[in-house]
Coordinates of C-alpha atoms in Angstrom, one line a residue:
Chain A
M1070 CA -10.4 38.0 -7.5
A1071 CA -9.2 37.5 -11.1
K1072 CA -11.8 37.8 -13.9
P1073 CA -11.7 35.6 -17.0
G1074 CA -9.4 37.2 -19.6
D1075 CA -7.2 38.9 -17.0
L1076 CA -3.6 38.3 -18.1
L1077 CA -1.3 36.4 -15.8
R1078 CA 1.4 38.6 -14.3
V1079 CA 4.5 36.7 -13.1
L1080 CA 6.8 38.2 -10.4
R1081 CA 10.2 36.7 -9.9
P1082 CA 11.9 37.7 -6.7
K1083 CA 15.5 36.7 -6.2
S1084 CA 15.7 36.9 -2.5
V1085 CA 13.5 36.1 0.5
N1086 CA 13.3 39.8 1.4
G1087 CA 12.3 40.7 -2.1
L1088 CA 9.7 37.9 -2.0
L1089 CA 8.2 39.0 1.3
R1090 CA 8.0 42.6 0.1
L1091 CA 6.2 41.5 -3.1
Y1092 CA 3.9 39.2 -1.2
A1093 CA 3.0 41.9 1.3
K1094 CA 2.1 44.2 -1.6
N1095 CA 0.2 41.4 -3.5
P1096 CA -1.4 39.3 -0.7
D1097 CA -3.7 37.6 -3.2
A1098 CA -0.8 36.4 -5.4
L1099 CA -0.4 32.7 -6.0
L1100 CA 2.9 31.4 -4.7
F1101 CA 4.3 29.0 -7.3
A1102 CA 7.4 26.7 -6.8
G1103 CA 7.3 23.2 -8.3
G1104 CA 3.8 23.8 -9.6
T1105 CA 2.7 20.1 -9.6
E1106 CA -0.4 21.1 -7.8
R1107 CA -0.9 24.5 -9.3
A1108 CA 0.1 24.1 -13.0
T1109 CA -3.0 22.1 -13.8
R1110 CA -5.1 25.0 -12.5
L1111 CA -3.5 27.8 -14.6
K1112 CA -5.4 28.6 -17.8
P1113 CA -3.4 29.3 -21.0
D1114 CA -4.5 32.9 -21.6
S1115 CA -6.0 33.9 -18.3
V1116 CA -5.7 32.6 -14.8
S1117 CA -7.6 30.5 -12.4
A1118 CA -10.1 32.1 -10.2
E1119 CA -7.5 32.2 -7.5
S1120 CA -5.3 35.1 -8.6
K1121 CA -4.0 37.1 -11.6
I1122 CA -0.6 37.4 -10.1
V1123 CA 1.9 34.5 -9.7
I1124 CA 5.0 34.9 -7.5
Y1125 CA 7.5 32.4 -8.9
L1126 CA 9.7 31.1 -6.1
G1127 CA 12.2 29.2 -8.2
K1128 CA 14.7 32.0 -8.3
V1129 CA 14.9 32.5 -4.5
E1130 CA 18.0 30.6 -3.7
E1131 CA 17.5 30.8 0.1
L1132 CA 14.4 28.6 -0.2
S1133 CA 16.3 25.8 -1.8
R1134 CA 19.0 25.4 0.8
I1135 CA 19.6 22.5 3.0
R1136 CA 21.5 22.8 6.2
R1137 CA 22.6 20.2 8.8
S1138 CA 23.5 20.8 12.4
Q1139 CA 24.2 18.2 15.0
R1140 CA 20.5 17.9 16.0
Y1141 CA 18.6 19.0 12.9
L1142 CA 18.3 18.9 9.2
E1143 CA 16.8 22.1 7.9
I1144 CA 15.3 21.9 4.4
G1145 CA 14.3 25.0 2.4
S1146 CA 10.6 24.8 1.5
C1147 CA 11.3 25.0 -2.3
L1148 CA 13.9 22.2 -2.6
P1149 CA 12.5 19.5 -4.9
I1150 CA 11.7 16.2 -3.3
S1151 CA 14.2 14.3 -5.5
R1152 CA 17.0 16.6 -4.3
I1153 CA 16.0 16.2 -0.6
V1154 CA 16.1 12.4 -1.0
S1155 CA 19.4 12.5 -2.8
I1156 CA 21.1 15.0 -0.5
G1157 CA 19.5 13.4 2.6
R1158 CA 20.6 9.9 1.9
H1159 CA 21.8 8.3 5.1
I1160 CA 20.8 11.5 7.0
L1161 CA 17.0 11.7 6.8
P1162 CA 15.0 9.5 9.1
E1163 CA 14.3 6.4 7.0
A1164 CA 10.5 6.6 7.5
L1165 CA 10.5 10.2 6.1
S1166 CA 12.9 9.2 3.2
T1167 CA 10.6 6.3 2.3
A1168 CA 7.6 8.6 2.4
L1169 CA 9.3 11.1 0.1
R1170 CA 10.3 8.4 -2.3
S1171 CA 6.7 7.3 -2.5
I1172 CA 5.4 10.6 -3.6
A1173 CA 3.9 10.5 -7.2
N1174 CA 6.7 9.4 -9.6
P1175 CA 10.3 10.3 -10.4
A1176 CA 9.5 13.1 -12.8
V1177 CA 7.0 14.7 -10.5
R1178 CA 9.5 14.4 -7.6
N1179 CA 11.9 16.5 -9.7
L1180 CA 9.4 19.3 -9.6
A1181 CA 7.4 18.9 -6.4
T1182 CA 8.7 20.5 -3.2
L1183 CA 8.4 19.6 0.4
G1184 CA 6.9 23.1 1.1
G1185 CA 4.3 22.5 -1.5
N1186 CA 3.5 19.0 -0.2
I1187 CA 2.8 20.6 3.2
C1188 CA 1.2 23.9 2.1
A1189 CA -1.3 22.1 -0.1
A1190 CA -2.9 21.3 3.3
I1191 CA -4.0 17.8 2.4
P1192 CA -3.3 15.7 5.5
N1193 CA -2.8 12.5 3.7
N1194 CA -0.1 13.9 1.5
D1195 CA 2.8 11.5 2.0
S1196 CA 5.2 13.7 3.9
I1197 CA 2.7 14.8 6.6
A1198 CA 2.3 11.7 8.8
P1199 CA 6.2 11.2 9.1
L1200 CA 6.6 14.9 9.9
Y1201 CA 4.0 14.5 12.7
A1202 CA 5.8 11.4 14.1
I1203 CA 9.3 13.0 14.1
D1204 CA 8.0 16.2 15.6
G1205 CA 8.9 18.3 12.5
Q1206 CA 9.0 22.1 13.0
L1207 CA 8.2 24.7 10.4
E1208 CA 9.7 28.2 10.1
I1209 CA 7.3 30.8 8.9
R1210 CA 8.6 34.2 7.7
S1211 CA 7.0 37.5 6.9
L1212 CA 8.2 41.1 6.8
S1213 CA 7.6 41.3 10.5
G1214 CA 9.9 38.4 11.4
S1215 CA 10.1 34.7 11.9
R1216 CA 8.2 32.2 14.0
W1217 CA 8.5 28.4 14.4
V1218 CA 5.4 26.2 14.5
P1219 CA 5.2 22.5 15.2
I1220 CA 3.6 20.7 12.2
S1221 CA 1.0 19.4 14.6
R1222 CA -0.3 23.0 14.9
F1223 CA 0.1 23.9 11.2
F1224 CA -3.3 22.7 10.0
P1225 CA -6.1 24.3 12.0
G1226 CA -8.9 22.9 9.8
A1227 CA -9.8 21.2 6.5
G1228 CA -7.7 22.6 3.7
E1229 CA -6.3 25.4 6.0
T1230 CA -2.9 26.3 7.3
V1231 CA -1.9 28.8 10.0
L1232 CA -0.2 31.0 7.4
K1233 CA -1.4 34.5 7.8
E1234 CA -1.5 37.2 5.1
G1235 CA 2.1 37.9 3.8
E1236 CA 3.6 34.8 5.5
I1237 CA 5.5 32.1 3.7
L1238 CA 6.8 28.7 4.8
F1239 CA 10.5 29.2 4.8
R1240 CA 12.0 25.9 5.9
I1241 CA 11.3 22.6 7.6
R1242 CA 13.3 21.4 10.5
I1243 CA 13.8 17.7 10.9
P1244 CA 15.1 16.4 14.2
L1245 CA 17.9 13.9 13.7
E1246 CA 17.2 11.3 16.3
E1247 CA 18.3 7.7 16.3
W1248 CA 15.5 5.1 15.9
D1249 CA 15.8 1.4 16.2
Y1250 CA 12.7 0.8 14.1
Q1251 CA 10.9 3.1 11.7
V1252 CA 8.3 2.4 9.1
F1253 CA 6.2 4.2 6.6
R1254 CA 3.3 2.6 4.8
K1255 CA 0.6 4.0 2.6
V1256 CA -2.7 2.4 1.4
S1257 CA -4.0 3.6 -1.9
G1258 CA -7.0 2.9 -4.1
S1259 CA -6.4 0.6 -7.1
H1260 CA -6.6 3.3 -9.7
I1261 CA -3.3 4.9 -10.9
C1262 CA -4.7 8.4 -10.4
S1263 CA -5.9 7.7 -6.9
H1264 CA -4.6 9.8 -4.0
P1265 CA -3.3 7.9 -1.0
L1266 CA -6.1 6.7 1.2
L1267 CA -4.2 6.4 4.4
N1268 CA -0.6 6.7 5.3
F1269 CA 1.1 5.6 8.5
C1270 CA 4.4 6.3 10.1
G1271 CA 5.7 4.5 13.2
L1272 CA 9.0 5.0 15.1
A1273 CA 10.4 3.0 18.0
R1274 CA 13.4 3.1 20.2
F1275 CA 14.2 0.2 22.6
S1276 CA 17.0 -1.0 24.8
K1277 CA 17.5 -4.4 26.4
G1278 CA 14.0 -5.5 25.5
I1279 CA 12.3 -2.4 26.9
L1280 CA 10.4 0.0 24.7
E1281 CA 11.8 3.4 25.5
T1282 CA 10.0 5.6 23.0
V1283 CA 7.2 5.0 20.5
R1284 CA 5.6 7.4 18.1
F1285 CA 3.0 6.8 15.4
A1286 CA 0.9 9.0 13.2
L1287 CA -1.9 8.2 10.8
G1288 CA -3.0 10.5 8.0
G1289 CA -6.1 10.3 5.8
L1290 CA -8.8 9.4 8.3
N1291 CA -10.3 12.8 8.3
N1292 CA -9.1 16.4 7.9
T1293 CA -6.1 16.1 10.2
V1294 CA -3.4 13.6 11.2
F1295 CA -4.1 11.3 14.1
R1296 CA -1.4 11.1 16.7
S1297 CA -2.0 10.3 20.4
L1298 CA 0.7 11.1 23.0
E1299 CA -1.4 9.3 25.5
L1300 CA -1.4 6.0 23.5
E1301 CA 2.3 6.4 22.8
S1302 CA 3.1 6.8 26.5
R1303 CA 1.1 3.7 27.3
L1304 CA 3.6 1.6 25.4
E1305 CA 6.7 3.3 26.8
G1306 CA 8.6 1.2 29.4
K1307 CA 6.8 -2.0 28.4
T1308 CA 8.9 -5.2 28.0
L1309 CA 9.0 -6.7 24.6
P1310 CA 7.4 -8.7 23.3
L1311 CA 4.1 -7.0 24.3
S1312 CA 1.5 -9.4 25.6
E1313 CA -1.6 -10.0 23.6
K1314 CA -3.5 -8.2 26.3
E1315 CA -1.3 -5.1 25.9
V1316 CA -1.6 -5.1 22.1
E1317 CA -5.4 -5.5 22.3
S1318 CA -5.7 -2.8 24.9
L1319 CA -3.7 -0.4 22.8
L1320 CA -5.8 -1.1 19.7
A1321 CA -9.0 -0.7 21.7
G1322 CA -7.7 2.7 22.9
A1323 CA -7.0 3.7 19.4
D1324 CA -10.4 2.5 18.2
E1325 CA -12.0 4.9 20.7
L1326 CA -9.9 7.8 19.6
L1327 CA -10.0 7.4 15.8
E1328 CA -12.6 9.7 14.1
P1329 CA -12.6 8.6 10.4
L1330 CA -14.9 10.4 8.0
T1331 CA -16.5 8.8 4.9
D1332 CA -15.3 10.5 1.7
S1333 CA -16.2 10.0 -2.0
S1334 CA -14.1 6.8 -2.3
F1335 CA -14.0 5.1 1.1
S1336 CA -16.3 4.6 4.1
A1337 CA -15.4 5.6 7.6
A1338 CA -15.7 2.0 8.7
Y1339 CA -13.2 0.9 6.0
K1340 CA -10.8 3.7 7.1
R1341 CA -11.1 2.7 10.7
A1342 CA -10.4 -1.0 10.0
T1343 CA -7.5 -0.2 7.8
G1344 CA -6.0 2.3 10.2
L1345 CA -6.2 -0.2 13.1
R1346 CA -4.6 -2.9 10.9
L1347 CA -1.7 -0.6 10.1
L1348 CA -1.2 0.1 13.8
R1349 CA -1.4 -3.6 14.7
W1350 CA 1.2 -4.4 11.9
F1351 CA 3.5 -1.7 13.3
I1352 CA 3.3 -3.1 16.9
E1353 CA 3.8 -6.7 15.8
N1354 CA 6.8 -5.7 13.8
I1355 CA 8.4 -4.0 16.8
H1356 CA 8.4 -7.5 18.4
R1357 CA 10.2 -9.0 15.5
E1358 CA 12.7 -6.2 15.2
N1359 CA 13.7 -6.6 18.9
R1360 CA 14.4 -10.3 18.5
Chain B
M529 CA 5.9 37.4 -23.0
K530 CA 9.0 36.8 -25.1
I531 CA 10.9 33.7 -24.0
N532 CA 14.3 32.5 -25.0
F533 CA 15.3 28.9 -24.3
L534 CA 17.1 26.0 -25.8
V535 CA 15.3 23.0 -27.4
N536 CA 17.4 20.1 -28.5
K537 CA 20.5 22.3 -28.3
R538 CA 18.9 24.9 -30.7
P539 CA 18.1 28.4 -29.4
V540 CA 14.4 29.1 -29.6
T541 CA 12.4 32.4 -29.1
I542 CA 8.7 32.3 -28.7
N543 CA 5.9 34.7 -27.7
S544 CA 3.6 33.1 -25.3
S545 CA 1.3 33.9 -22.5
P546 CA 3.1 32.9 -19.2
G547 CA 0.6 30.3 -18.2
R548 CA 0.8 28.1 -21.3
R549 CA 2.2 24.6 -20.8
L550 CA 5.5 23.4 -22.3
V551 CA 3.7 20.4 -23.9
D552 CA 1.6 22.8 -26.0
I553 CA 4.5 25.0 -26.9
L554 CA 6.5 22.0 -28.1
R555 CA 3.7 20.4 -30.1
I556 CA 1.9 23.5 -31.4
D557 CA 4.4 26.3 -31.6
L558 CA 7.5 24.2 -32.4
G559 CA 5.9 21.2 -34.2
L560 CA 7.7 18.7 -32.0
T561 CA 4.9 16.2 -31.8
G562 CA 6.9 13.3 -30.5
T563 CA 6.0 14.5 -27.1
K564 CA 2.5 13.4 -26.4
E565 CA -0.2 14.6 -24.0
G566 CA -2.1 12.0 -22.0
C567 CA -3.5 12.9 -18.6
G568 CA -2.4 16.5 -18.5
E569 CA -1.6 16.2 -14.8
G570 CA 1.7 14.5 -14.4
R571 CA 0.5 11.0 -13.9
C572 CA 0.9 9.1 -17.2
G573 CA 4.4 10.2 -18.4
S574 CA 3.4 10.6 -22.1
C575 CA 4.8 14.1 -22.1
L576 CA 8.2 13.5 -20.4
V577 CA 11.1 15.7 -21.5
L578 CA 14.4 16.7 -19.9
M579 CA 14.6 20.2 -18.5
N580 CA 18.0 21.3 -17.4
G581 CA 19.0 17.7 -17.3
N582 CA 16.0 16.6 -15.1
L583 CA 13.2 14.4 -16.2
V584 CA 9.9 16.4 -16.0
N585 CA 6.3 16.3 -17.2
S586 CA 6.0 19.0 -19.8
C587 CA 2.3 19.3 -19.0
L588 CA 3.3 20.6 -15.6
I589 CA 5.7 23.2 -16.8
S590 CA 4.3 26.7 -17.3
A591 CA 5.9 29.0 -19.9
F592 CA 7.1 31.4 -17.3
K593 CA 9.6 28.7 -16.0
L594 CA 11.2 28.5 -19.4
P595 CA 13.5 31.5 -19.8
D596 CA 17.1 30.2 -20.2
A597 CA 16.0 26.6 -19.7
E598 CA 17.5 23.7 -21.8
I599 CA 14.9 21.3 -23.0
V600 CA 15.5 17.9 -24.6
T601 CA 12.6 16.2 -26.3
I602 CA 12.4 12.7 -27.8
E603 CA 13.4 14.3 -31.2
G604 CA 16.7 15.4 -29.6
Y605 CA 17.3 12.2 -27.7
A606 CA 16.7 10.3 -31.0
Q607 CA 19.9 11.8 -32.3
S608 CA 22.0 10.0 -29.7
K609 CA 23.8 6.7 -29.8
E610 CA 22.0 5.6 -26.6
Y611 CA 18.6 6.0 -28.4
A612 CA 19.8 3.8 -31.3
N613 CA 20.8 1.0 -28.9
L614 CA 17.6 1.2 -27.0
K615 CA 15.4 1.3 -30.1
Q616 CA 17.1 -1.8 -31.4
A617 CA 16.7 -3.6 -28.2
L618 CA 13.0 -2.6 -27.9
E619 CA 12.4 -3.8 -31.5
V620 CA 13.8 -7.2 -30.6
T621 CA 11.2 -7.7 -27.8
G622 CA 8.4 -6.1 -29.9
A623 CA 7.5 -3.6 -27.1
F624 CA 5.0 -0.7 -27.6
P625 CA 2.1 -2.2 -29.6
C626 CA 0.4 1.2 -30.1
G627 CA 3.4 3.4 -29.5
F628 CA 1.6 6.3 -27.7
C629 CA 3.6 5.9 -24.5
S630 CA 6.9 5.1 -26.3
S631 CA 8.4 8.6 -26.3
G632 CA 7.8 9.1 -22.6
I633 CA 9.0 5.7 -21.7
I634 CA 12.2 6.1 -23.8
M635 CA 12.9 9.5 -22.1
A636 CA 12.5 8.0 -18.7
T637 CA 14.6 5.0 -19.6
G638 CA 17.4 7.2 -21.1
N639 CA 17.4 9.2 -17.8
L640 CA 17.7 6.0 -15.8
L641 CA 20.4 4.5 -18.0
A642 CA 22.5 7.7 -17.7
E643 CA 22.6 7.1 -14.0
N644 CA 22.6 3.4 -13.8
S645 CA 23.9 1.5 -16.8
S646 CA 22.7 -2.0 -15.7
P647 CA 19.4 -1.6 -13.8
T648 CA 17.5 -4.5 -12.4
A649 CA 13.9 -5.1 -13.4
A650 CA 12.8 -3.6 -10.1
E651 CA 14.9 -0.5 -10.7
I652 CA 13.4 -0.2 -14.2
R653 CA 9.9 -0.6 -12.8
E654 CA 10.6 2.2 -10.2
A655 CA 12.0 4.5 -12.9
L656 CA 8.9 3.9 -15.1
S657 CA 6.5 4.2 -12.2
G658 CA 5.2 7.4 -13.7
N659 CA 4.6 6.0 -17.2
V660 CA 1.4 4.3 -18.3
C661 CA 1.4 1.9 -21.2
R662 CA -2.2 1.8 -22.4
C663 CA -1.5 -1.6 -24.0
G664 CA -0.1 -3.0 -20.7
D665 CA 3.1 -4.3 -22.4
Y666 CA 5.3 -3.7 -19.5
D667 CA 7.1 -7.1 -19.6
N668 CA 8.3 -6.6 -23.1
I669 CA 9.3 -3.0 -22.4
I670 CA 11.4 -4.1 -19.4
A671 CA 12.9 -7.0 -21.3
G672 CA 13.9 -4.6 -24.1
I673 CA 15.3 -2.0 -21.7
R674 CA 17.4 -4.7 -20.0
G675 CA 18.7 -5.8 -23.4
G676 CA 19.5 -2.2 -24.4
A677 CA 21.2 -1.6 -21.0
A678 CA 23.8 -4.2 -22.0
K679 CA 25.1 -1.7 -24.6
P680 CA 27.5 1.1 -23.4
Q681 CA 25.8 4.4 -22.3
S682 CA 27.3 7.8 -22.0
R683 CA 27.3 9.6 -18.6
R684 CA 24.2 11.8 -19.3
Y685 CA 22.7 13.1 -22.5
G686 CA 21.2 16.5 -23.0
K687 CA 23.0 18.1 -20.1
T688 CA 25.5 20.7 -21.2
R689 CA 25.8 22.8 -18.0

C-alpha cells in the first residue's frame, strides 16, 4: 500500500512477456492504458492509495492488435474504442458497434480501451451487455500461460473480476455471427455526468417467419448482467408475430428472474419497470423487422 | 522526470512528476492558458487538445504519457487558416457568450472539419457531444460551425507524422 508522499514510479514494458514479468514482480502495480478511469485518481506528486507503481501498457504493441479470422474478431485489450469502431466498421456486430459509439464522448473514446471498459468491473459499462449477448470470450495471460474465459464468468461479484495475481486481460474475442435484428439501447439519468442506468442488447435471427435464435442481456440492474438462456430458448422456434399471450408470458418470466437493487440514484422498482420496458420494446421490434 | 515533447510544433523539455496532468503542465508550466479546466474528469471538453493528431482531454493525460508526444493547443490551432475561417463564422452568429468553452469547442470542431468538411447539424452535435457550453448557446455554435464549414479546410492540422 502506497503512503502519501511516495513518488510514482512508472514502468514501460514494450512486450507482453516484459509486461508479465514486471507484473509478476510488482503484483500491486496499477495497470494503466487509456487512463480515463485511472487518471482522475492519480495525485500530482504522490499516488492514490492503490499503488506507487504504474505499469503503462501503451507501449506494448501486441495489446493493440486486431485480428480477423473467418469466425472471430480478436481485439487487443488496449486498443482505443475509437480505433475499434473505425477498424471494425462493417465487421463488428452492429449492437456492439452502437454500444462502443455510445461510450462517453469522442475525445474519451480516443483514450479509453475495451479492456479498460471490461476490467473496471462495472456491469453497466456500455460494452458489457453486448459482449454477454454475443458470447464474447476473454483471453487472460500470465507468466504461467493463457486461458479463455467467457465474459459471463468474468465478474464473480460486485467490482470483481476473475483475474488472479499476475494475470492480465490480453484480448477479447468477438464471434462474427449473422443477425437479422440487433439492438443496443441505454437509459441514463438526465445529468450530463450520470453513468448509464441500464443498458440492453438484443439479437435475433429468424427464417421464414420462425424465430431461430434470440439473445438478450440487460446490464445495470444489480452487480452483474442479466441473461437467461431459459427465457431465450422459450422464444426459439416460435412463429412471428408472437401472440400477445407469448409476449406477456415471456415478460412475466423475466419479471420473476430480474433482481434489481436500489442504488443512490434509482429504486429497484424503477429499474425493474425500465428493464421490462426495454425487453418488451425489443420483442415488439422483432415483429416489425420480420414484416 | 525529464520529459521532451512537442507543443504547437515547438520542442519543450519539462521536469515533472509523472502523475501530473497535461492540462496543468500547459497552463502552469508553459503559460498556455487558452486550454481551460472544467470538470477535471473528461466530461466537459474545456481542456481538449490534440495529442499525436487525436482529440483528447488534457485533464486525463498524465505526464508519463508525454515523452515524444506532439501536442496542439488552441494557441497552435489559432495560427491556422482553418481557425481564421471558423472564428469569422462564429463571430457572425455571435456564439460563445462567456467564452469559457470556446477553446475546447473549437478544437473539437477543427478535428471534425479535418475529417468531414461539410458536416450536418447532427454530425456536429455528435462531434461536440463531449463539450459543455455553460451558456447553453449550442444553436448559435452549430450555426456558426456550419457557416465556417463552407470555407475550404486542409486535410488535418497539427499532425506531422
